[in-house]
Amino acid sequence: MKKLFIVANWKSNKTEPEANSWLQRLKIKDLRLTNKEIIICPSFTVLPILKSLIINHDSSIKLGAQNISPFDEGAYTGEVNGKQIKEFADYVIVGHSERRANFYENNNLIAQKIDKGLKHGLVPILCISDLDQAQSFNGIIAYEPLSAIGSGNPDTPENGEDIASKIKNKVGEIPVLYGGSVTSDNVKSFTSMPNIDGVLVGGASLDPLEFLKIIKNA
Ligand code: PGA
């Protein structure tokens, strides 16, 4: 059975009490998760509370950040660096299309962020919307077509599979996820494809019961 990565990208959502209640309602302990790695990527502000709740509940959930500074510690106002992230998380999303579009991130900057993540022991989850953006590194790639993100119009599993296999041909055998309008109803159609190793879930991950269904159905 292949290992599946189920990643929740909360984007710029949830306060500390909201994150707390989300995790309480997930009741992850009741699930058998032998082949599923669950990764929650919240805002930096709620990483600490989630980390302590996960430890208190003896949960196998992993945490990820949604961004990382391209620099190490120092005079970089407003940035959160890899050493700081590693205190709380094991993964980091880089190159999300919302950062490429709203914060002018280019492939060069994204490559620097990947390097900083790896340097500090984080697994980068590189988001790409086309094959040209795929690069070789020791981490995970999430294929997210722009038209599928937040639209309710997911790509077809067949096209996702085709791109995932092309990504692996280009960069080597690393896990490739699909992202874009994933729900509990369509998740299995993606994860049952041979080259798709999991999903990156935005909107549907905000509701703990829907996310729980996604985990179960994947
Ligand atoms: P969505 O977002 O699931 O809301 O489409 C996915 C993403 O942006 O990672």
mmCIF file of C-alpha atoms and ligand atoms in Angstrom:
data_model
loop_
_atom_site.group_PDB
_atom_site.id
_atom_site.type_symbol
_atom_site.label_atom_id
_atom_site.label_comp_id
_atom_site.label_asym_id
_atom_site.label_seq_id
_atom_site.Cartn_x
_atom_site.Cartn_y
_atom_site.Cartn_z
ATOM 1 C CA MET A 1 0.000 0.000 0.000
ATOM 2 C CA LYS A 2 1.502 3.354 -1.001
ATOM 3 C CA LYS A 3 1.976 6.091 1.594
ATOM 4 C CA LEU A 4 -0.508 8.969 1.247
ATOM 5 C CA PHE A 5 0.090 12.558 2.321
ATOM 6 C CA ILE A 6 -3.087 14.444 3.288
ATOM 7 C CA VAL A 7 -2.158 18.105 3.693
ATOM 8 C CA ALA A 8 -4.466 20.813 5.075
ATOM 9 C CA ASN A 9 -3.591 24.315 3.870
ATOM 10 C CA TRP A 10 -5.555 26.663 6.098
ATOM 11 C CA LYS A 11 -4.229 29.741 4.271
ATOM 12 C CA SER A 12 -4.907 32.986 6.237
ATOM 13 C CA ASN A 13 -7.645 31.518 8.444
ATOM 14 C CA LYS A 14 -8.247 30.562 12.098
ATOM 15 C CA THR A 15 -7.462 32.145 15.434
ATOM 16 C CA GLU A 16 -6.027 30.213 18.356
ATOM 17 C CA PRO A 17 -9.435 29.221 19.841
ATOM 18 C CA GLU A 18 -10.668 28.207 16.381
ATOM 19 C CA ALA A 19 -7.597 26.055 15.780
ATOM 20 C CA ASN A 20 -8.041 24.492 19.203
ATOM 21 C CA SER A 21 -11.672 23.546 18.576
ATOM 22 C CA TRP A 22 -10.860 22.272 15.043
ATOM 23 C CA LEU A 23 -8.325 19.823 16.456
ATOM 24 C CA GLN A 24 -10.632 18.684 19.282
ATOM 25 C CA ARG A 25 -13.383 17.919 16.761
ATOM 26 C CA LEU A 26 -11.096 15.957 14.436
ATOM 27 C CA LYS A 27 -10.939 12.978 16.860
ATOM 28 C CA ILE A 28 -8.017 11.633 14.878
ATOM 29 C CA LYS A 29 -7.244 8.975 17.494
ATOM 30 C CA ASP A 30 -10.163 6.846 16.339
ATOM 31 C CA LEU A 31 -8.638 6.450 12.876
ATOM 32 C CA ARG A 32 -6.188 3.821 11.783
ATOM 33 C CA LEU A 33 -3.564 5.780 9.905
ATOM 34 C CA THR A 34 -0.867 3.267 9.050
ATOM 35 C CA ASN A 35 -0.331 4.533 5.511
ATOM 36 C CA LYS A 36 -1.511 8.146 5.868
ATOM 37 C CA GLU A 37 0.575 11.141 6.917
ATOM 38 C CA ILE A 38 -1.693 13.986 8.036
ATOM 39 C CA ILE A 39 -0.060 17.416 7.825
ATOM 40 C CA ILE A 40 -1.751 20.606 9.042
ATOM 41 C CA CYS A 41 -0.359 23.873 7.680
ATOM 42 C CA PRO A 42 -1.811 26.757 9.726
ATOM 43 C CA SER A 43 -0.720 30.379 10.128
ATOM 44 C CA PHE A 44 2.469 30.878 12.127
ATOM 45 C CA THR A 45 0.436 32.321 15.020
ATOM 46 C CA VAL A 46 -1.299 29.017 15.766
ATOM 47 C CA LEU A 47 1.628 26.631 15.239
ATOM 48 C CA PRO A 48 2.525 26.697 18.986
ATOM 49 C CA ILE A 49 -0.969 25.815 20.268
ATOM 50 C CA LEU A 50 -1.350 23.056 17.684
ATOM 51 C CA LYS A 51 2.042 21.639 18.572
ATOM 52 C CA SER A 52 1.193 21.425 22.264
ATOM 53 C CA LEU A 53 -2.259 19.936 21.581
ATOM 54 C CA ILE A 54 -0.735 17.295 19.313
ATOM 55 C CA ILE A 55 1.788 16.367 21.983
ATOM 56 C CA ASN A 56 -0.902 16.315 24.725
ATOM 57 C CA HIS A 57 -3.142 14.068 22.615
ATOM 58 C CA ASP A 58 -0.247 11.832 21.624
ATOM 59 C CA SER A 59 -1.361 12.356 18.030
ATOM 60 C CA SER A 60 0.607 11.418 14.914
ATOM 61 C CA ILE A 61 -0.503 14.591 13.075
ATOM 62 C CA LYS A 62 2.408 16.580 11.643
ATOM 63 C CA LEU A 63 2.633 20.337 11.243
ATOM 64 C CA GLY A 64 3.807 22.475 8.360
ATOM 65 C CA ALA A 65 4.280 26.200 7.765
ATOM 66 C CA GLN A 66 2.854 28.001 4.729
ATOM 67 C CA ASN A 67 5.936 30.076 4.024
ATOM 68 C CA ILE A 68 9.600 30.441 4.986
ATOM 69 C CA SER A 69 12.119 33.259 4.847
ATOM 70 C CA PRO A 70 14.712 32.962 2.060
ATOM 71 C CA PHE A 71 17.216 34.183 4.703
ATOM 72 C CA ASP A 72 18.492 32.835 8.015
ATOM 73 C CA GLU A 73 17.995 34.743 11.263
ATOM 74 C CA GLY A 74 18.933 38.399 11.221
ATOM 75 C CA ALA A 75 17.732 41.830 10.137
ATOM 76 C CA TYR A 76 14.793 40.732 7.950
ATOM 77 C CA THR A 77 11.746 42.452 9.440
ATOM 78 C CA GLY A 78 8.552 40.453 9.198
ATOM 79 C CA GLU A 79 10.182 37.185 8.097
ATOM 80 C CA VAL A 80 10.018 33.828 9.882
ATOM 81 C CA ASN A 81 13.142 31.746 9.265
ATOM 82 C CA GLY A 82 13.691 28.006 8.972
ATOM 83 C CA LYS A 83 15.266 27.619 12.416
ATOM 84 C CA GLN A 84 12.193 29.256 13.991
ATOM 85 C CA ILE A 85 9.788 27.107 11.961
ATOM 86 C CA LYS A 86 11.617 23.899 12.868
ATOM 87 C CA GLU A 87 10.759 24.510 16.544
ATOM 88 C CA PHE A 88 7.141 23.698 15.645
ATOM 89 C CA ALA A 89 6.912 22.060 12.225
ATOM 90 C CA ASP A 90 8.406 19.384 9.984
ATOM 91 C CA TYR A 91 7.093 20.588 6.622
ATOM 92 C CA VAL A 92 6.845 23.888 4.769
ATOM 93 C CA ILE A 93 4.740 24.852 1.752
ATOM 94 C CA VAL A 94 6.683 26.874 -0.802
ATOM 95 C CA GLY A 95 5.693 28.497 -4.075
ATOM 96 C CA HIS A 96 1.930 28.394 -3.599
ATOM 97 C CA SER A 97 0.239 30.092 -6.557
ATOM 98 C CA GLU A 98 -1.289 32.666 -4.190
ATOM 99 C CA ARG A 99 2.224 33.693 -3.153
ATOM 100 C CA ARG A 100 3.429 33.714 -6.754
ATOM 101 C CA ALA A 101 0.480 35.947 -7.720
ATOM 102 C CA ASN A 102 0.052 38.235 -4.680
ATOM 103 C CA PHE A 103 3.623 38.451 -3.394
ATOM 104 C CA TYR A 104 5.521 38.255 -6.694
ATOM 105 C CA GLU A 105 7.443 35.111 -5.794
ATOM 106 C CA ASN A 106 9.477 33.795 -8.717
ATOM 107 C CA ASN A 107 11.262 30.488 -9.266
ATOM 108 C CA ASN A 108 14.551 31.973 -8.064
ATOM 109 C CA LEU A 109 13.138 33.087 -4.710
ATOM 110 C CA ILE A 110 11.252 29.818 -4.369
ATOM 111 C CA ALA A 111 14.489 27.848 -4.926
ATOM 112 C CA GLN A 112 16.122 29.868 -2.102
ATOM 113 C CA LYS A 113 13.187 29.023 0.181
ATOM 114 C CA ILE A 114 13.493 25.328 -0.667
ATOM 115 C CA ASP A 115 17.213 25.480 0.215
ATOM 116 C CA LYS A 116 16.492 27.148 3.567
ATOM 117 C CA GLY A 117 13.819 24.578 4.364
ATOM 118 C CA LEU A 118 16.166 21.689 3.638
ATOM 119 C CA LYS A 119 19.010 23.340 5.569
ATOM 120 C CA HIS A 120 16.838 23.473 8.677
ATOM 121 C CA GLY A 121 15.480 19.937 8.406
ATOM 122 C CA LEU A 122 12.071 20.799 6.973
ATOM 123 C CA VAL A 123 10.455 18.889 4.104
ATOM 124 C CA PRO A 124 9.474 21.424 1.421
ATOM 125 C CA ILE A 125 6.116 20.932 -0.305
ATOM 126 C CA LEU A 126 6.612 22.774 -3.597
ATOM 127 C CA CYS A 127 3.373 23.878 -5.273
ATOM 128 C CA ILE A 128 3.434 24.085 -9.051
ATOM 129 C CA SER A 129 0.775 24.806 -11.639
ATOM 130 C CA ASP A 130 2.744 23.556 -14.628
ATOM 131 C CA LEU A 131 5.582 21.225 -15.393
ATOM 132 C CA ASP A 132 8.085 24.032 -16.066
ATOM 133 C CA GLN A 133 7.993 24.959 -12.374
ATOM 134 C CA ALA A 134 9.025 21.449 -11.265
ATOM 135 C CA GLN A 135 12.563 21.172 -9.916
ATOM 136 C CA SER A 136 14.594 18.383 -8.336
ATOM 137 C CA PHE A 137 14.994 18.473 -4.565
ATOM 138 C CA ASN A 138 14.481 16.190 -1.618
ATOM 139 C CA GLY A 139 10.832 16.856 -0.778
ATOM 140 C CA ILE A 140 7.291 16.768 -2.118
ATOM 141 C CA ILE A 141 5.655 18.413 -5.144
ATOM 142 C CA ALA A 142 1.978 19.412 -5.220
ATOM 143 C CA TYR A 143 0.465 19.882 -8.665
ATOM 144 C CA GLU A 144 -2.258 22.530 -8.401
ATOM 145 C CA PRO A 145 -3.793 23.791 -11.661
ATOM 146 C CA LEU A 146 -4.732 27.476 -11.289
ATOM 147 C CA SER A 147 -8.292 27.002 -12.528
ATOM 148 C CA ALA A 148 -8.922 24.341 -9.860
ATOM 149 C CA ILE A 149 -7.831 26.322 -6.788
ATOM 150 C CA GLY A 150 -10.786 27.479 -4.715
ATOM 151 C CA SER A 151 -13.121 27.189 -7.705
ATOM 152 C CA GLY A 152 -15.067 24.012 -7.052
ATOM 153 C CA ASN A 153 -13.782 22.783 -10.435
ATOM 154 C CA PRO A 154 -11.106 20.160 -9.807
ATOM 155 C CA ASP A 155 -8.905 18.830 -12.576
ATOM 156 C CA THR A 156 -9.787 15.365 -13.836
ATOM 157 C CA PRO A 157 -8.000 12.540 -12.009
ATOM 158 C CA GLU A 158 -6.714 11.337 -15.397
ATOM 159 C CA ASN A 159 -5.047 14.673 -16.145
ATOM 160 C CA GLY A 160 -3.703 14.840 -12.577
ATOM 161 C CA GLU A 161 -2.210 11.386 -13.061
ATOM 162 C CA ASP A 162 -0.692 12.361 -16.417
ATOM 163 C CA ILE A 163 1.002 15.467 -14.948
ATOM 164 C CA ALA A 164 2.108 13.566 -11.820
ATOM 165 C CA SER A 165 3.857 10.942 -13.928
ATOM 166 C CA LYS A 166 5.493 13.651 -16.071
ATOM 167 C CA ILE A 167 6.717 15.406 -12.900
ATOM 168 C CA LYS A 168 8.279 12.141 -11.695
ATOM 169 C CA ASN A 169 9.887 11.595 -15.100
ATOM 170 C CA LYS A 170 11.383 15.072 -14.886
ATOM 171 C CA VAL A 171 12.566 15.292 -11.266
ATOM 172 C CA GLY A 172 12.750 11.684 -10.052
ATOM 173 C CA GLU A 173 10.706 9.517 -7.728
ATOM 174 C CA ILE A 174 9.426 11.988 -5.132
ATOM 175 C CA PRO A 175 5.867 12.069 -3.772
ATOM 176 C CA VAL A 176 3.521 14.095 -5.993
ATOM 177 C CA LEU A 177 0.238 15.411 -4.588
ATOM 178 C CA TYR A 178 -2.810 16.824 -6.334
ATOM 179 C CA GLY A 179 -4.407 20.058 -5.083
ATOM 180 C CA GLY A 180 -7.376 22.143 -6.200
ATOM 181 C CA SER A 181 -11.011 21.763 -5.043
ATOM 182 C CA VAL A 182 -10.407 18.440 -3.319
ATOM 183 C CA THR A 183 -13.406 17.269 -1.251
ATOM 184 C CA SER A 184 -14.442 14.098 0.557
ATOM 185 C CA ASP A 185 -16.445 13.163 -2.545
ATOM 186 C CA ASN A 186 -13.608 13.370 -5.073
ATOM 187 C CA VAL A 187 -10.501 12.596 -2.982
ATOM 188 C CA LYS A 188 -10.461 8.877 -3.747
ATOM 189 C CA SER A 189 -10.567 9.480 -7.506
ATOM 190 C CA PHE A 190 -7.200 11.257 -7.152
ATOM 191 C CA THR A 191 -5.509 9.084 -4.526
ATOM 192 C CA SER A 192 -6.385 5.908 -6.431
ATOM 193 C CA MET A 193 -4.221 7.074 -9.347
ATOM 194 C CA PRO A 194 -0.868 5.238 -9.338
ATOM 195 C CA ASN A 195 1.338 8.364 -9.451
ATOM 196 C CA ILE A 196 -0.686 10.603 -7.108
ATOM 197 C CA ASP A 197 0.610 10.221 -3.552
ATOM 198 C CA GLY A 198 -1.877 12.405 -1.711
ATOM 199 C CA VAL A 199 -3.735 15.692 -1.743
ATOM 200 C CA LEU A 200 -3.283 19.317 -0.712
ATOM 201 C CA VAL A 201 -6.615 20.575 0.582
ATOM 202 C CA GLY A 202 -7.509 24.242 1.025
ATOM 203 C CA GLY A 203 -11.138 25.273 1.598
ATOM 204 C CA ALA A 204 -12.414 21.802 2.518
ATOM 205 C CA SER A 205 -9.792 21.468 5.263
ATOM 206 C CA LEU A 206 -11.269 24.357 7.285
ATOM 207 C CA ASP A 207 -14.182 22.199 8.457
ATOM 208 C CA PRO A 208 -12.828 19.431 10.714
ATOM 209 C CA LEU A 209 -15.641 16.986 9.921
ATOM 210 C CA GLU A 210 -15.175 17.389 6.153
ATOM 211 C CA PHE A 211 -11.415 17.019 6.566
ATOM 212 C CA LEU A 212 -11.968 13.890 8.637
ATOM 213 C CA LYS A 213 -14.055 12.462 5.788
ATOM 214 C CA ILE A 214 -11.285 13.325 3.341
ATOM 215 C CA ILE A 215 -8.809 11.420 5.506
ATOM 216 C CA LYS A 216 -11.142 8.426 5.751
ATOM 217 C CA ASN A 217 -12.059 8.380 2.057
ATOM 218 C CA ALA A 218 -8.525 8.937 0.690
HETATM 219 P P1 PGA B 1 -8.685 24.548 -2.511
HETATM 220 O O1 PGA B 1 -7.200 25.108 -2.339
HETATM 221 O O2 PGA B 1 -8.699 23.161 -1.945
HETATM 222 O O3 PGA B 1 -9.540 25.510 -1.714
HETATM 223 O O4 PGA B 1 -9.003 24.560 -3.967
HETATM 224 C C1 PGA B 1 -6.099 24.290 -2.578
HETATM 225 C C2 PGA B 1 -4.839 25.073 -2.411
HETATM 226 O O5 PGA B 1 -4.811 26.274 -2.728
HETATM 227 O O6 PGA B 1 -3.827 24.539 -1.933
#
